[in-house]
Amino acid sequence: MMSPTLPFSQYAGSLPESQTLAITARAKKMKAEGIDVAPFAAGEPDFDTPDHVKEAGLQAIRDGRTKYAPAAGIPPLREAVAEKFRANGLEGITPDRTLICAGAKGVLFQALQALLREGDEVLVPTPAWLSYPQMVHAVGGRTVYVDTGPADGYVIDPEKVRAAVTPRSRAIILNSPGNPTGAVQPDDVQAAIGRIAVEHDLVVISDEIYEHMVYAPATFTSFAAAAPEAADLTLLVNGVSKAYAMTGWRIGYGGGPKELIVRMARLQSHASSGTPEICQRAALAALTGPTDDLRRMQAAFILRRQVMYDELAKIDGLSCPLPDGAFYMLPDVSAFLGRRFEGQPVEDVSSLAELIIGHARAAVVPGNVFEAPYAIRFSYACSEDDIRAGVGRVAEFLRSLEG
Ligand code: PMP
Ligand code: GLU
């Protein structure tokens, strides 16, 4: 029987799957099949969720918190989020200006849904996390890229931002520390972007999910603190996935202008009715409880970053700055493009990543999905042993390429 031709929307019809999630899932499957694969694709800490956080989730179940919760989030969590954002520099923010969503992803998606009209533009500095342009596209907007590069440490040039603004520009997405570069944007750059936002009425969506992964001497400054004059246009986006090893709990949170939050909350009330209270209670414990586990994980990331950097530095022809934050490295691999594997030229980073996954047994993400077609992303959210063994195999594989 012929299958019917379904009339997909112009937005979802051509939407690709998230490659970071797809490659991570593939690596997990290979591992389950007994294949020793280095998990460098994963954008998630390998640590277990801290015990006191798990216990809060279990207690919520025991307490029967298993019904519909307020769609915008439970009041104590919204209060904790408001307090956190005030501490980060968003002065005067109150719980009614916060929202709890299914991950930071949920906050970002609903913000774009609430903000954009057909054809509106969103500025996105590149290299950029792959879901930003797809989310913009999915709600009818257009992404306008603002390039940064390894030579300037992936620091944004505010003049390039200014030059990219058009009458259709509605928002800019900042992500510091950034995925996939690990770059931390200097305060003066964030302040300059804040001034441009005020001049042109742009909403600044500041995705600060890697806030707790910043390595000395670098420090974290929230966009809210760096650009207080843009406070009325600032949407802070954050979540518990990365800092507290809670990727599967799906809790993210946002805080910003009341009018925007109200619209996002209404959308959420129709789309999903909000997130499970069980997960929200666990997130509350993460945000307000002891920080020992957070510190322990941060200390591990400092060591892992160094090991990954040292191991990659041993590979001739590959260059990579030492990133200040997040848990990714984005080495330039262009020296290897055009070389041959079993007689066939390696044409682009996507084929190179595929060969690395298959022949070096290291799951990596090709940079083209992040608008960095010269690079490959390595996550170091895994053990030092995995890093040494996996990068060792990648080195051996790259050496084996001919020509
Ligand atoms: N923003 C960035 C930059 C990310 O890397 C991720 C990765 N998961 C997210 C947002 C989404 O995080 P989550 O939905 O798990 O909170
Ligand atoms: N953000 C992480 C990554 O870039 C996790 C996967 C995803 O949500 O994209 O790998």
Coordinates of C-alpha atoms and ligand atoms in Angstrom, one line a residue:
M1 CA 0.0 0.0 0.0
M2 CA 1.3 3.4 -0.9
S3 CA 1.8 5.6 2.2
P4 CA -0.1 8.9 2.0
T5 CA 1.9 12.1 1.4
L6 CA 1.5 14.1 4.6
P7 CA 1.3 17.9 4.3
F8 CA 4.1 19.0 6.6
S9 CA 4.5 22.6 7.6
Q10 CA 7.2 24.6 5.9
Y11 CA 9.0 24.8 9.2
A12 CA 9.0 21.2 10.4
G13 CA 9.1 19.6 7.0
S14 CA 12.8 20.1 6.5
L15 CA 13.9 20.4 10.1
P16 CA 16.9 18.1 10.7
E17 CA 17.3 16.0 13.9
S18 CA 19.7 17.4 16.5
Q19 CA 23.1 15.9 15.5
T20 CA 24.6 16.3 19.0
L21 CA 21.8 14.2 20.5
A22 CA 21.9 11.7 17.6
I23 CA 25.6 11.1 17.7
T24 CA 25.5 10.9 21.5
A25 CA 22.7 8.3 21.3
R26 CA 24.7 6.4 18.7
A27 CA 27.8 6.3 21.0
K28 CA 25.7 5.1 23.9
K29 CA 24.3 2.3 21.7
M30 CA 27.8 1.3 20.5
K31 CA 28.9 1.2 24.2
A32 CA 25.9 -1.0 25.1
E33 CA 26.9 -3.4 22.3
G34 CA 30.3 -3.7 24.0
I35 CA 32.2 -1.4 21.7
D36 CA 34.7 0.7 23.5
V37 CA 33.9 4.2 22.2
A38 CA 35.2 7.5 23.7
P39 CA 32.1 9.6 24.5
F40 CA 33.4 13.0 23.2
A41 CA 30.1 13.9 21.6
A42 CA 28.1 14.1 24.8
G43 CA 27.0 17.5 25.9
E44 CA 26.3 16.1 29.3
P45 CA 28.4 15.5 32.4
D46 CA 29.1 11.8 33.1
F47 CA 28.5 12.3 36.8
D48 CA 25.5 11.0 38.6
T49 CA 22.9 13.5 39.9
P50 CA 23.9 14.5 43.5
D51 CA 22.3 12.3 46.2
H52 CA 20.5 15.1 48.0
V53 CA 18.9 16.2 44.7
K54 CA 17.7 12.6 43.9
E55 CA 16.4 12.4 47.4
A56 CA 14.3 15.5 46.9
G57 CA 12.8 14.0 43.8
L58 CA 12.0 10.7 45.7
Q59 CA 10.5 12.7 48.5
A60 CA 8.3 14.6 46.1
I61 CA 7.0 11.2 44.9
R62 CA 6.4 10.0 48.4
D63 CA 4.6 13.3 49.2
G64 CA 2.2 12.7 46.4
R65 CA 3.5 15.7 44.3
T66 CA 2.4 13.8 41.2
K67 CA -0.4 16.0 39.9
Y68 CA -0.5 19.0 37.6
A69 CA 1.6 21.8 39.0
P70 CA 1.3 25.5 38.1
A71 CA 2.1 25.7 34.4
A72 CA 4.8 28.4 34.9
G73 CA 6.5 26.5 37.7
I74 CA 6.1 25.9 41.4
P75 CA 6.3 29.1 43.5
P76 CA 9.3 28.0 45.7
L77 CA 11.4 27.2 42.6
R78 CA 10.4 30.5 40.9
E79 CA 11.4 32.3 44.0
A80 CA 14.8 30.5 44.1
V81 CA 15.3 31.4 40.4
A82 CA 14.5 35.0 41.0
E83 CA 16.9 35.1 43.9
K84 CA 19.6 33.5 41.7
F85 CA 19.1 36.0 38.9
R86 CA 19.1 38.9 41.3
A87 CA 22.5 37.6 42.6
N88 CA 23.7 37.4 39.0
G89 CA 22.8 41.0 38.5
L90 CA 19.3 41.2 37.1
E91 CA 18.2 43.8 39.6
G92 CA 14.7 43.7 41.1
I93 CA 13.6 40.5 39.3
T94 CA 10.6 38.9 41.0
P95 CA 9.3 35.3 40.8
D96 CA 6.4 36.4 38.5
R97 CA 9.1 37.3 35.9
T98 CA 10.6 33.8 35.9
L99 CA 9.5 30.6 34.2
I100 CA 10.3 27.0 34.6
C101 CA 10.5 25.0 31.4
A102 CA 11.6 21.6 30.0
G103 CA 15.3 22.4 30.0
A104 CA 17.0 25.6 28.9
K105 CA 15.8 24.3 25.5
G106 CA 12.2 24.9 26.5
V107 CA 12.9 28.4 27.7
L108 CA 14.7 29.3 24.4
F109 CA 12.1 27.8 22.2
Q110 CA 9.2 29.4 24.0
A111 CA 11.0 32.8 24.0
L112 CA 11.4 32.7 20.2
Q113 CA 7.8 31.5 19.8
A114 CA 6.6 34.4 21.9
L115 CA 8.9 37.0 20.2
L116 CA 9.1 36.4 16.5
R117 CA 6.9 37.2 13.6
E118 CA 7.3 35.6 10.2
G119 CA 10.6 36.8 8.7
D120 CA 11.9 38.4 11.9
E121 CA 15.7 38.2 12.3
V122 CA 17.7 36.8 15.2
L123 CA 21.4 37.6 15.4
V124 CA 23.5 34.6 16.4
P125 CA 27.3 34.8 16.8
T126 CA 29.1 31.8 15.3
P127 CA 30.3 29.1 16.0
A128 CA 26.9 28.5 17.6
W129 CA 25.1 25.7 19.3
L130 CA 23.2 23.9 16.6
S131 CA 19.7 24.3 18.0
Y132 CA 19.6 28.1 17.9
P133 CA 19.1 28.4 14.1
Q134 CA 16.8 25.4 14.0
M135 CA 14.6 26.9 16.7
V136 CA 14.5 30.2 15.0
H137 CA 13.6 28.5 11.7
A138 CA 10.9 26.4 13.4
V139 CA 9.0 29.5 14.5
G140 CA 9.3 31.3 11.2
G141 CA 12.3 33.5 11.9
R142 CA 15.5 34.0 10.1
T143 CA 19.0 33.6 11.6
V144 CA 21.6 36.2 10.8
Y145 CA 25.1 35.0 11.7
V146 CA 27.8 37.2 13.2
D147 CA 31.2 35.4 12.7
T148 CA 33.9 35.0 15.3
G149 CA 37.0 32.9 14.8
P150 CA 39.8 31.1 16.6
A151 CA 42.3 33.9 15.8
D152 CA 40.5 36.3 18.1
G153 CA 39.6 33.6 20.7
Y154 CA 36.0 33.6 19.4
V155 CA 35.3 36.9 21.0
I156 CA 32.4 38.8 19.5
D157 CA 33.2 42.1 17.6
P158 CA 30.3 44.4 18.6
E159 CA 30.8 46.4 15.5
K160 CA 30.0 43.3 13.4
V161 CA 26.9 42.9 15.5
R162 CA 25.9 46.5 14.8
A163 CA 26.5 46.0 11.1
A164 CA 24.3 43.0 11.0
V165 CA 21.3 44.8 12.6
T166 CA 18.4 45.5 10.1
P167 CA 14.9 46.8 10.6
R168 CA 13.8 43.1 10.9
S169 CA 16.2 42.3 13.8
R170 CA 14.3 41.3 17.0
A171 CA 16.8 39.5 19.2
I172 CA 20.3 38.4 19.7
I173 CA 21.3 35.1 21.3
L174 CA 24.4 35.2 23.5
N175 CA 26.0 32.1 24.9
S176 CA 28.9 32.7 27.3
P177 CA 30.6 30.4 28.2
G178 CA 29.8 29.1 24.7
N179 CA 29.0 25.8 23.1
P180 CA 30.9 24.6 21.0
T181 CA 33.9 27.0 21.5
G182 CA 34.1 27.3 25.3
A183 CA 34.8 31.0 24.8
V184 CA 33.8 33.4 27.6
Q185 CA 32.8 36.9 26.3
P186 CA 34.6 39.8 28.0
D187 CA 32.5 42.2 30.1
D188 CA 33.2 45.1 27.8
V189 CA 31.9 43.1 24.8
Q190 CA 28.7 42.2 26.6
A191 CA 28.3 45.8 27.7
A192 CA 28.7 47.0 24.1
I193 CA 26.2 44.5 22.9
G194 CA 23.8 45.8 25.6
R195 CA 24.2 49.3 24.2
I196 CA 23.4 48.1 20.7
A197 CA 20.4 46.2 22.0
V198 CA 19.1 49.4 23.7
E199 CA 19.7 51.5 20.5
H200 CA 17.8 49.0 18.3
D201 CA 15.3 47.5 20.7
L202 CA 16.7 44.0 20.5
V203 CA 15.9 41.4 23.1
V204 CA 19.1 39.8 24.4
I205 CA 18.5 36.1 25.0
S206 CA 21.5 35.2 27.2
D207 CA 22.0 31.5 27.5
E208 CA 24.1 31.1 30.6
I209 CA 23.8 27.3 31.0
Y210 CA 27.6 26.9 31.3
E211 CA 27.8 29.5 34.1
H212 CA 29.5 27.1 36.5
M213 CA 32.0 25.9 34.1
V214 CA 34.5 28.8 33.9
Y215 CA 38.2 28.2 34.6
A216 CA 40.4 30.6 36.5
P217 CA 41.8 33.1 35.7
A218 CA 38.6 33.6 33.6
T219 CA 35.5 34.5 35.6
F220 CA 31.8 34.4 34.8
T221 CA 29.8 37.6 34.4
S222 CA 26.1 37.4 33.6
F223 CA 25.0 39.6 30.8
A224 CA 22.6 41.2 33.3
A225 CA 25.6 42.4 35.4
A226 CA 27.7 43.4 32.4
A227 CA 24.9 45.4 30.7
P228 CA 22.5 46.7 33.3
E229 CA 21.1 49.4 31.0
A230 CA 19.6 46.6 28.8
A231 CA 17.8 45.0 31.8
D232 CA 14.4 45.7 30.3
L233 CA 15.4 43.8 27.2
T234 CA 17.3 40.9 28.9
L235 CA 16.1 37.3 29.0
L236 CA 18.4 35.2 31.1
V237 CA 18.3 31.5 30.3
N238 CA 19.8 28.9 32.6
G239 CA 19.1 25.4 33.9
V240 CA 20.3 22.5 36.1
S241 CA 21.3 20.1 33.3
K242 CA 25.0 20.9 33.2
A243 CA 26.0 22.3 36.6
Y244 CA 24.2 19.6 38.6
A245 CA 24.4 16.6 36.2
M246 CA 20.7 16.6 35.7
T247 CA 20.3 16.4 31.9
G248 CA 17.5 13.8 32.1
W249 CA 15.4 15.8 34.6
R250 CA 14.6 18.4 32.0
I251 CA 14.5 21.5 34.1
G252 CA 15.5 24.9 32.8
Y253 CA 14.6 28.3 33.8
G254 CA 14.4 31.8 32.5
G255 CA 13.9 35.3 33.8
G256 CA 13.1 38.6 32.0
P257 CA 10.6 41.2 31.1
K258 CA 7.2 40.5 32.6
E259 CA 5.3 40.9 29.3
L260 CA 7.5 38.3 27.6
I261 CA 7.4 35.8 30.5
V262 CA 3.6 36.0 30.7
R263 CA 3.3 35.1 27.0
M264 CA 5.8 32.3 27.3
A265 CA 3.9 31.0 30.3
R266 CA 0.6 31.1 28.4
L267 CA 2.2 29.2 25.5
Q268 CA 3.5 26.6 28.0
S269 CA 0.1 26.3 29.6
H270 CA -1.4 25.1 26.3
A271 CA 1.6 23.2 25.0
S272 CA 2.7 21.1 27.9
S273 CA 1.1 22.3 31.2
G274 CA 4.7 22.8 32.5
T275 CA 7.2 20.4 33.9
P276 CA 6.7 17.6 36.5
E277 CA 6.7 18.8 40.1
I278 CA 9.0 15.9 41.0
C279 CA 11.7 17.3 38.8
Q280 CA 11.1 20.8 40.0
R281 CA 11.5 19.8 43.6
A282 CA 14.8 18.1 42.7
A283 CA 15.9 21.3 40.9
L284 CA 15.0 23.3 43.9
A285 CA 17.2 21.1 46.1
A286 CA 20.0 21.6 43.5
L287 CA 19.7 25.4 43.5
T288 CA 19.3 25.9 47.3
G289 CA 21.1 22.9 48.8
P290 CA 24.8 22.1 49.6
T291 CA 27.3 23.0 46.8
D292 CA 29.9 20.3 47.6
D293 CA 28.9 18.2 44.6
L294 CA 29.0 21.2 42.2
R295 CA 32.5 22.0 43.5
R296 CA 33.7 18.4 43.1
M297 CA 32.4 18.3 39.5
Q298 CA 34.0 21.7 38.7
A299 CA 37.4 20.4 40.1
A300 CA 37.1 17.4 37.8
F301 CA 36.4 19.5 34.8
I302 CA 39.5 21.7 35.5
L303 CA 41.7 18.5 35.3
R304 CA 39.9 17.1 32.3
R305 CA 40.2 20.3 30.4
Q306 CA 44.0 20.2 30.9
V307 CA 44.2 16.5 29.9
M308 CA 42.1 17.0 26.8
Y309 CA 44.2 20.1 25.8
D310 CA 47.5 18.3 26.4
E311 CA 46.4 15.2 24.4
L312 CA 45.1 17.2 21.5
A313 CA 48.3 19.4 21.5
K314 CA 50.3 16.2 20.8
I315 CA 48.6 15.8 17.4
D316 CA 50.7 17.4 14.6
G317 CA 48.6 19.6 12.3
L318 CA 45.8 20.2 14.7
S319 CA 45.4 23.5 16.5
C320 CA 43.2 24.4 19.4
P321 CA 43.1 27.3 21.9
L322 CA 42.6 26.5 25.6
P323 CA 39.0 27.5 26.2
D324 CA 38.0 29.4 29.3
G325 CA 34.7 27.7 29.9
A326 CA 32.1 25.0 29.2
F327 CA 33.4 21.4 28.5
Y328 CA 34.2 21.5 24.8
M329 CA 37.2 22.0 22.6
L330 CA 36.9 22.9 19.0
P331 CA 40.2 22.1 17.3
D332 CA 40.8 23.3 13.7
V333 CA 41.2 20.2 11.6
S334 CA 41.5 21.8 8.2
A335 CA 45.0 20.5 7.8
F336 CA 43.6 17.0 7.5
L337 CA 40.9 17.8 4.9
G338 CA 41.9 16.6 1.4
R339 CA 44.1 13.8 2.9
R340 CA 43.2 10.2 1.9
F341 CA 41.7 7.3 3.8
E342 CA 42.0 4.0 2.0
G343 CA 42.5 5.9 -1.2
Q344 CA 39.4 8.2 -0.8
P345 CA 39.9 11.9 -0.1
V346 CA 38.4 13.2 3.2
E347 CA 36.4 16.0 1.8
D348 CA 34.9 17.8 4.8
V349 CA 34.6 17.7 8.6
S350 CA 31.5 15.7 8.4
S351 CA 33.2 12.8 6.6
L352 CA 36.2 13.2 8.9
A353 CA 34.0 13.0 12.0
E354 CA 32.3 9.9 10.6
L355 CA 35.7 8.2 10.0
I356 CA 36.8 9.1 13.5
I357 CA 33.7 7.6 15.0
G358 CA 34.0 4.4 12.9
H359 CA 37.8 3.9 12.9
A360 CA 39.1 5.7 16.0
R361 CA 36.1 4.8 18.1
A362 CA 35.7 8.3 19.3
A363 CA 32.3 9.9 19.1
V364 CA 32.8 13.5 18.0
V365 CA 30.6 16.2 16.4
P366 CA 31.5 17.8 13.1
G367 CA 31.9 21.5 13.3
N368 CA 29.7 22.2 10.3
V369 CA 26.6 21.7 12.5
F370 CA 27.9 24.7 14.5
E371 CA 28.8 26.8 11.5
A372 CA 32.5 25.9 12.0
P373 CA 33.2 23.8 8.9
Y374 CA 36.9 23.7 9.7
A375 CA 36.6 22.1 13.1
I376 CA 35.5 19.1 15.1
R377 CA 34.0 19.3 18.6
F378 CA 35.4 17.2 21.4
S379 CA 33.5 17.2 24.7
Y380 CA 35.6 16.4 27.8
A381 CA 32.6 15.6 30.0
C382 CA 34.0 12.2 30.5
S383 CA 36.8 10.5 32.5
E384 CA 40.5 11.3 32.1
D385 CA 41.1 7.7 31.1
D386 CA 38.5 8.0 28.3
I387 CA 40.1 11.3 27.2
R388 CA 43.7 9.8 27.1
A389 CA 42.6 6.6 25.3
G390 CA 40.2 8.2 22.9
V391 CA 42.4 11.1 21.8
G392 CA 45.2 8.6 21.5
R393 CA 43.1 6.6 19.0
V394 CA 42.2 9.8 17.1
A395 CA 45.9 10.8 16.9
E396 CA 46.8 7.4 15.5
F397 CA 43.9 7.6 13.0
L398 CA 44.9 11.1 11.8
R399 CA 48.5 10.0 11.4
S400 CA 47.3 7.2 9.2
L401 CA 45.7 9.5 6.7
E402 CA 47.7 9.7 3.5
G403 CA 49.0 12.7 1.7
Ligands
PMP1 N1 22.1 25.8 25.6 C1 23.3 25.3 25.3 C2 24.4 26.2 24.8 C3 23.5 23.9 25.4 O1 24.7 23.4 25.1 C4 22.5 23.1 25.8 C5 22.8 21.6 25.8 N2 21.9 20.8 26.3 C6 21.3 23.7 26.2 C7 21.1 25.1 26.0 C8 20.0 22.9 26.6 O2 20.2 22.4 27.9 P1 18.9 21.8 28.6 O3 17.8 21.8 27.7 O4 19.3 20.4 28.9 O5 18.7 22.6 29.9
GLU2 N1 23.8 20.8 24.4 C1 24.5 19.5 24.4 C2 25.4 19.4 23.1 O1 25.6 20.4 22.4 C3 23.6 18.4 24.5 C4 22.8 17.9 23.3 C5 21.9 19.0 22.9 O2 21.0 19.3 23.6 O3 22.2 19.5 21.8 O4 25.9 18.4 22.9

